[in-house]
mmCIF file of C-alpha atoms in Angstrom:
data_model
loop_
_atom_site.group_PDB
_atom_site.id
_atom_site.type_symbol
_atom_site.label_atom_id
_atom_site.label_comp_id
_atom_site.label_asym_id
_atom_site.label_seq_id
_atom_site.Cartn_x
_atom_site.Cartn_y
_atom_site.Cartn_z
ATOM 1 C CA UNK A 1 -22.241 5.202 -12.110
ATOM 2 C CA UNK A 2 -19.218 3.488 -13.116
ATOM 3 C CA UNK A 3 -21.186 2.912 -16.709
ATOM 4 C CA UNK A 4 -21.924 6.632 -16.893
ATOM 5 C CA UNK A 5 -18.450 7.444 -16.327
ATOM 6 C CA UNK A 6 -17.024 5.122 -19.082
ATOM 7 C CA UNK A 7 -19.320 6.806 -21.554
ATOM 8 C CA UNK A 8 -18.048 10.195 -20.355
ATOM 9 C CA UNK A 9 -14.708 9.385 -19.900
ATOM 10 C CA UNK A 10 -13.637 5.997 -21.667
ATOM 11 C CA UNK A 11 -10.785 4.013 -20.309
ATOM 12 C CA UNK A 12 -7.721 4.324 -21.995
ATOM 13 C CA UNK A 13 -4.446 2.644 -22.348
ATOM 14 C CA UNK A 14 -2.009 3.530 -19.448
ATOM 15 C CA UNK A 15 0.494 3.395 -22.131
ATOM 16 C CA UNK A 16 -0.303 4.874 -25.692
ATOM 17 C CA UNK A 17 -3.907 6.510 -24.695
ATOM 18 C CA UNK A 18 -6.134 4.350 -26.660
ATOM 19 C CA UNK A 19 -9.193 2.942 -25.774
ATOM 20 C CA UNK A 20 -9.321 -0.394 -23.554
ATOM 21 C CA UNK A 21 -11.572 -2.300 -21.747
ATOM 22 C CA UNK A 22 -10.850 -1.042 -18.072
ATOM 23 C CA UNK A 23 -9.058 1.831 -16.447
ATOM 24 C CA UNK A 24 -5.485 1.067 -15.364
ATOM 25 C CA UNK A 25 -5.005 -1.470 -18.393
ATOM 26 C CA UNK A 26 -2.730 -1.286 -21.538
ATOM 27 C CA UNK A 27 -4.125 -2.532 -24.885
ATOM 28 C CA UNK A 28 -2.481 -5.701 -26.675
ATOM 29 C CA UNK A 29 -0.156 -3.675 -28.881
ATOM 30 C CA UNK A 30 1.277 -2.057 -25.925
ATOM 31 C CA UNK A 31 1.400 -5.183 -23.900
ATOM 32 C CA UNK A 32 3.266 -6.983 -26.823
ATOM 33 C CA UNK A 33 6.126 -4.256 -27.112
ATOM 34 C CA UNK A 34 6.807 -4.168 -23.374
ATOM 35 C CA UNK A 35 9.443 -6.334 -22.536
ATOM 36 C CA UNK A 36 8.312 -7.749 -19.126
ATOM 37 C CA UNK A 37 12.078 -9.265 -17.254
ATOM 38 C CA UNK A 38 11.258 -12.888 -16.756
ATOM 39 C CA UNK A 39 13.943 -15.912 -15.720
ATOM 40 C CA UNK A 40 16.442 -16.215 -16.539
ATOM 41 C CA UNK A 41 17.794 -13.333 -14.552
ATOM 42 C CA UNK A 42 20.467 -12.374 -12.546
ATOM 43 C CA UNK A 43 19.852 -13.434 -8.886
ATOM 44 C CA UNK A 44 21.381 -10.595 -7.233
ATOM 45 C CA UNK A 45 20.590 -7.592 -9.340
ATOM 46 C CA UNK A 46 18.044 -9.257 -11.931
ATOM 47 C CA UNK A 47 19.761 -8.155 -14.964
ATOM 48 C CA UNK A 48 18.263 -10.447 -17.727
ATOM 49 C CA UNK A 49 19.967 -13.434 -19.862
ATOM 50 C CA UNK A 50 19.729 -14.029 -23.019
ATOM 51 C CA UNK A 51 20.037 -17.648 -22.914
ATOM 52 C CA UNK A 52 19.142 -20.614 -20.521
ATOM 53 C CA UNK A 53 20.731 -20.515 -17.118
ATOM 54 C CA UNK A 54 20.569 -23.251 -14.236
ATOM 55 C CA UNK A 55 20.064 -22.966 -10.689
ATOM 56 C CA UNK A 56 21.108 -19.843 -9.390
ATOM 57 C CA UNK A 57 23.018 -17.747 -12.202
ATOM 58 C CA UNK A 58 24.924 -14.520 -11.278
ATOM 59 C CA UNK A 59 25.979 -12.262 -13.652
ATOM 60 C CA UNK A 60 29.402 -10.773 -14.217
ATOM 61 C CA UNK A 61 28.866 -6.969 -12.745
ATOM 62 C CA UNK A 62 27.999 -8.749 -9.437
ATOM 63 C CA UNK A 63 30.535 -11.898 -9.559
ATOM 64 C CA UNK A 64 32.991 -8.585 -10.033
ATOM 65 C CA UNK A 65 31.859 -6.294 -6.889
ATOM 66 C CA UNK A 66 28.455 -7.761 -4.752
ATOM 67 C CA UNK A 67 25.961 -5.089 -4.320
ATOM 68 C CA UNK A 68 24.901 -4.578 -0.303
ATOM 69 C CA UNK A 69 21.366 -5.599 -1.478
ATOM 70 C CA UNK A 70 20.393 -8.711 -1.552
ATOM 71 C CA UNK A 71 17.747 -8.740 -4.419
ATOM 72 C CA UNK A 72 16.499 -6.654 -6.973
ATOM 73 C CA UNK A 73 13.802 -7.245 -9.196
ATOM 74 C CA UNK A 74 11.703 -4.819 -11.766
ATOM 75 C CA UNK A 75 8.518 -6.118 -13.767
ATOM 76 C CA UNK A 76 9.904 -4.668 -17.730
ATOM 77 C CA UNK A 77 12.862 -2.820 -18.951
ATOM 78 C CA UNK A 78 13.346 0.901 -19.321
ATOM 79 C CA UNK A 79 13.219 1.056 -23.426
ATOM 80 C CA UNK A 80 11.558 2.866 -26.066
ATOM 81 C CA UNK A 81 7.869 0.836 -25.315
ATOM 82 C CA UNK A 82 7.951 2.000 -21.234
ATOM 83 C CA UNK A 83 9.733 5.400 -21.452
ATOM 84 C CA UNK A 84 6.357 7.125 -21.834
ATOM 85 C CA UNK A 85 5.085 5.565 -18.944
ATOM 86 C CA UNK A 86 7.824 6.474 -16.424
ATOM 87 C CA UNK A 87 8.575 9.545 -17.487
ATOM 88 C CA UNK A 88 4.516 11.053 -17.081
ATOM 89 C CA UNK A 89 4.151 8.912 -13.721
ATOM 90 C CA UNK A 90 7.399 10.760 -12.898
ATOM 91 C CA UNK A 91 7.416 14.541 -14.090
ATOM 92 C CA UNK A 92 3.797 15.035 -15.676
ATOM 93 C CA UNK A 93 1.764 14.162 -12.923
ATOM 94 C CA UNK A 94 0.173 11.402 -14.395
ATOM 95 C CA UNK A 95 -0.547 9.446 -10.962
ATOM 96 C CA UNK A 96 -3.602 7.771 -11.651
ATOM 97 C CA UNK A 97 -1.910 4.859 -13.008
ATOM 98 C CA UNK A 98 0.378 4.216 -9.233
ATOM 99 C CA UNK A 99 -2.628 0.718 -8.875
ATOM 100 C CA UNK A 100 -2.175 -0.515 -11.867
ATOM 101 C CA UNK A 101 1.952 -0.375 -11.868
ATOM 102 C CA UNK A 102 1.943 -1.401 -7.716
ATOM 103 C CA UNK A 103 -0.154 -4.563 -8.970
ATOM 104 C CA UNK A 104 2.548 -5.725 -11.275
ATOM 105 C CA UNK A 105 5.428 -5.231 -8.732
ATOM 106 C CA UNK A 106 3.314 -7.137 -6.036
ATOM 107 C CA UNK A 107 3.550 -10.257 -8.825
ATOM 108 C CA UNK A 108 7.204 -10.020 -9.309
ATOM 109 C CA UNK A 109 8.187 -9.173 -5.804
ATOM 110 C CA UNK A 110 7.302 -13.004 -4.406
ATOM 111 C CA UNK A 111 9.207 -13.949 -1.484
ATOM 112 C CA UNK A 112 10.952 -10.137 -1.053
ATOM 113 C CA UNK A 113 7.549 -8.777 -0.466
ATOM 114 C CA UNK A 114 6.677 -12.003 2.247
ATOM 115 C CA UNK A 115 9.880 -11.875 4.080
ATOM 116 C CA UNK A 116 10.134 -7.691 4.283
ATOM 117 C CA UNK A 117 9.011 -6.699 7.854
ATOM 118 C CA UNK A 118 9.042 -2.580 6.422
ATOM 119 C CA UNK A 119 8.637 -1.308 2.945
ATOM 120 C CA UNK A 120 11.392 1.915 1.938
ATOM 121 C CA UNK A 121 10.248 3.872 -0.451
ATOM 122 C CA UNK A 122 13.864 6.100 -2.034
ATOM 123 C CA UNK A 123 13.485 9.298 -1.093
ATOM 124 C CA UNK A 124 13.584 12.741 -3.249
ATOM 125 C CA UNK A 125 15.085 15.825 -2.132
ATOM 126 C CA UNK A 126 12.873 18.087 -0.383
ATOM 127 C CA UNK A 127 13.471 21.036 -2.713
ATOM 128 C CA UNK A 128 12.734 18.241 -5.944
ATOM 129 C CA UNK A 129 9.495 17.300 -3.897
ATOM 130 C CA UNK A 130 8.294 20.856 -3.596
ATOM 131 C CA UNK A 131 8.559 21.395 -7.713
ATOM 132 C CA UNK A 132 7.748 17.894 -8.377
ATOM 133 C CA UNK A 133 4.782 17.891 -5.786
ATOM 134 C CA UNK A 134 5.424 13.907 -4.837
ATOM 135 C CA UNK A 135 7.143 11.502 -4.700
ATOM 136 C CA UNK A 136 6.641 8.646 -7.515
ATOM 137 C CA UNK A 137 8.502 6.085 -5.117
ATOM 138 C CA UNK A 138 7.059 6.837 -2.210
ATOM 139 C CA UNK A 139 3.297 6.989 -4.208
ATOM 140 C CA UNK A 140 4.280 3.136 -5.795
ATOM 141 C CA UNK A 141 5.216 1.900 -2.107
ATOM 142 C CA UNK A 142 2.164 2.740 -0.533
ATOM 143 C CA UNK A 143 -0.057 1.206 -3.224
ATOM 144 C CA UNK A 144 2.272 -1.958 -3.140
ATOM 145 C CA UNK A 145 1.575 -2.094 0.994
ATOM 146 C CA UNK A 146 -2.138 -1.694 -0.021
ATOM 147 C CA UNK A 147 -2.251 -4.407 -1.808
ATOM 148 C CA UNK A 148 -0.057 -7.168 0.400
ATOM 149 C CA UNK A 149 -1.118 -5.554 3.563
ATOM 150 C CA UNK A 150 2.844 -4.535 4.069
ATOM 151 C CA UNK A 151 3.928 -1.704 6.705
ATOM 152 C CA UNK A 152 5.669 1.151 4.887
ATOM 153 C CA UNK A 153 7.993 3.801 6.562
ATOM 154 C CA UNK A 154 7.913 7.007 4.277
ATOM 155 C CA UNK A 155 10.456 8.930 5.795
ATOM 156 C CA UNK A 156 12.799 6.207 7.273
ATOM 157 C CA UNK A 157 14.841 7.022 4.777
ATOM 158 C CA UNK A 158 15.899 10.959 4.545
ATOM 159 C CA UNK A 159 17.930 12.683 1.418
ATOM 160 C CA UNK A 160 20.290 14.788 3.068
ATOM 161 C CA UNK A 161 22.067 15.913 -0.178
ATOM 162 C CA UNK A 162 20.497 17.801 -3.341
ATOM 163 C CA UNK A 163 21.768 15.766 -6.604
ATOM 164 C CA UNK A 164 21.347 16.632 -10.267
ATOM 165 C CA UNK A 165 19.650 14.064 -12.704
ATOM 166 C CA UNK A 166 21.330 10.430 -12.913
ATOM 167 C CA UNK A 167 20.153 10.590 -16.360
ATOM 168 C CA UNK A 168 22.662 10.393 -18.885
ATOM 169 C CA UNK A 169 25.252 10.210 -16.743
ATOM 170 C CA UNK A 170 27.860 6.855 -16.524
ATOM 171 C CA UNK A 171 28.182 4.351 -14.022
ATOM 172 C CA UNK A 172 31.123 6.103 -12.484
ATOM 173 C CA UNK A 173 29.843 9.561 -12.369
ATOM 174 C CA UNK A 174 26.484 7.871 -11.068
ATOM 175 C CA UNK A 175 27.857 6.508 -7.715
ATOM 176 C CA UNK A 176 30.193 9.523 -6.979
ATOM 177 C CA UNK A 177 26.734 11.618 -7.948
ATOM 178 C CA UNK A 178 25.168 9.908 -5.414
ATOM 179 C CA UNK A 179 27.775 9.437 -2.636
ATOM 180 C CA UNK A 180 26.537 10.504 0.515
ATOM 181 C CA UNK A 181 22.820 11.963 -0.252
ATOM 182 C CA UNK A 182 21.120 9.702 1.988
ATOM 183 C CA UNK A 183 20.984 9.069 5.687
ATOM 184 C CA UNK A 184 18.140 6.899 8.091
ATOM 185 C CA UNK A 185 15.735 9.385 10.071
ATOM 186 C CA UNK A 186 16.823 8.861 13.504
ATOM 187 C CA UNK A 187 13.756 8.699 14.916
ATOM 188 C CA UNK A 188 13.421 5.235 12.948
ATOM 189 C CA UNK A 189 17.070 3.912 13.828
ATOM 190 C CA UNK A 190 15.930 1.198 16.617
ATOM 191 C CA UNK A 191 12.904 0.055 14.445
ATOM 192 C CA UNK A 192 14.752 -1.031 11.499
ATOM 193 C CA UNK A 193 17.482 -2.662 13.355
ATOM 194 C CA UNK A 194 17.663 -6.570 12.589
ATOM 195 C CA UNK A 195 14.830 -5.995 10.284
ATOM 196 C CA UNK A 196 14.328 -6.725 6.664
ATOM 197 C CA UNK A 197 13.721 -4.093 3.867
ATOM 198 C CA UNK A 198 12.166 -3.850 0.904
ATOM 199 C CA UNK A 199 13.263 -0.696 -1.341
ATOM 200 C CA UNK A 200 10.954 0.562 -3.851
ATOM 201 C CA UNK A 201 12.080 2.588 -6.861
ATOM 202 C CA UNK A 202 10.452 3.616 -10.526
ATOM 203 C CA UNK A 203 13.883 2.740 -11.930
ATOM 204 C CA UNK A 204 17.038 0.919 -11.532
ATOM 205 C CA UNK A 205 19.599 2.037 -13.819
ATOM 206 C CA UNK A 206 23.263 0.844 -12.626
ATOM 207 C CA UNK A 207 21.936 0.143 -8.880
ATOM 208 C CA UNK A 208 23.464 3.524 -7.468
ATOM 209 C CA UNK A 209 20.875 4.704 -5.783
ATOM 210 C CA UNK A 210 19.372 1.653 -4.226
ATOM 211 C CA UNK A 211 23.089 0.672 -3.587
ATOM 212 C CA UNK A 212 23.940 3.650 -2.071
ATOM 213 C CA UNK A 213 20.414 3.705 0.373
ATOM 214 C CA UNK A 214 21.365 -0.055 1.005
ATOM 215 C CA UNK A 215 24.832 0.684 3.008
ATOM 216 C CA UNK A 216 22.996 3.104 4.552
ATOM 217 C CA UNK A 217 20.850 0.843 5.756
ATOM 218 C CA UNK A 218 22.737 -1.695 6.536
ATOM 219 C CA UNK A 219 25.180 0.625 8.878
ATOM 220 C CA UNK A 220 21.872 1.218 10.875
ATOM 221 C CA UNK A 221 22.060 -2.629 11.585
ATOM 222 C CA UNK A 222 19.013 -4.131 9.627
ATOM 223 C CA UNK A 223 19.145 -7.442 8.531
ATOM 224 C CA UNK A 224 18.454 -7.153 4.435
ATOM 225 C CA UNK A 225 17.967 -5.053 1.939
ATOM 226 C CA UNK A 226 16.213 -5.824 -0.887
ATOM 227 C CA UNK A 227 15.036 -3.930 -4.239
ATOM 228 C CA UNK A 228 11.845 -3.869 -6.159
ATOM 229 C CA UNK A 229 11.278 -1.377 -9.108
ATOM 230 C CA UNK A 230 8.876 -1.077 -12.094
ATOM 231 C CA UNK A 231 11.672 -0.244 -14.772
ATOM 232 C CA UNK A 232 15.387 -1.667 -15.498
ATOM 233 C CA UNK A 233 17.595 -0.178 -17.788
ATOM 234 C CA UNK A 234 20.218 -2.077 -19.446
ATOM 235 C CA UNK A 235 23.736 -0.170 -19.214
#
């Protein structure tokens, strides 16, 4: 069946459309131009270096004002060879892919994936979910907790406020944006306390968002916060 189904409809690239060898693949061009974020990073917020770093490295942005999370990680950066990608998984329904992109997270999440005892998934605004019909975070942290057997909590996390797009806008204008649009579902207050979190994300721009979810968390009394996305831009 799955031969006849090939032949009918062949496998294509998750990323420019052409034809590969299995479904939820990208084809060697593709996987050439993406720049996957590998060490040396950040340890905080995983921004990449561009040279060799010992031990532990921290970058400036973080040495100036700590986050409240912990960790975040993301598997490439948000550029020119991803954008398609995100941006069809996000607004054009293009959902099929969720596997393939939870996979790749599960490999760069390591020890933040081992130690979370829940997985978070940042919530939308219920009038964005009714146009947009899901939720790409909370679609990516399900697959992820299929994969690694992880507990997830959908709605542990509620948006409270309505916000208008992130993108484009700066880092200042980001966190005031965001101030306040998130609070934990109270029927999920005494589970998370003293617990550790994982956050899941498409995209981690200046770390508003997951910033902003992370104090809220983190006032309900769990123990960490931690970040994993698919994308990283570099502001």
């Amino acid at each position: 069946v799955n031969k006849l189904l090939d032949i009918i409809y062949p496998p294509l690239c998750i990323s420019c459309g052409s034809n590969v060898h299995e479904n939820g693949n990208i084809c060697a061009k593709c996987w050439s131009d993406i720049n996957f974020i590998s060490d040396p990073q950040c340890y905080i917020c995983g921004f990449p270096f561009d040279f060799k770093v010992e031990g532990s490295p921290i970058c400036a942005g973080c040495e100036k004002e700590k986050p409240h999370f912990a960790k975040a990680r993301a598997v490439f950066l948000y550029d020119d060879a991803s954008r398609k990608m995100i941006t069809s998984f996000k607004y054009n329904d293009r959902i099929e892919n969720r596997a393939s992109y939870a996979r790749w997270m599960v490999r760069v999440g390591g020890s933040m994936l081992e130690e979370a005892d829940y997985i978070i998934p940042v919530p939308i605004h219920f009038g964005k979910l009714v146009v947009r019909k899901y939720n790409q975070a909370g679609l990516l942290a399900l697959e992820v907790a299929k994969i690694t057997g992880g507990k997830v909590l959908i709605n542990a996390l509620i948006r409270k406020k309505y916000t208008t797009k992130q993108a484009g806008l700066n880092r200042r204008i980001r966190f005031k944006n965001i101030s306040g649009a998130f609070k934990v579902n109270p029927k999920y207050a005494s589970i998370l306390k003293d617990k550790n979190i994982l956050l899941i994300d498409d995209v981690i721009t200046t770390g508003a968002t997951a910033e902003e979810c992370a104090k809220v968390l983190l006032r309900a009394k769990v123990a960490k916060v931690e970040v994993l996305t698919l994308a990283k831009t570099l502001y």
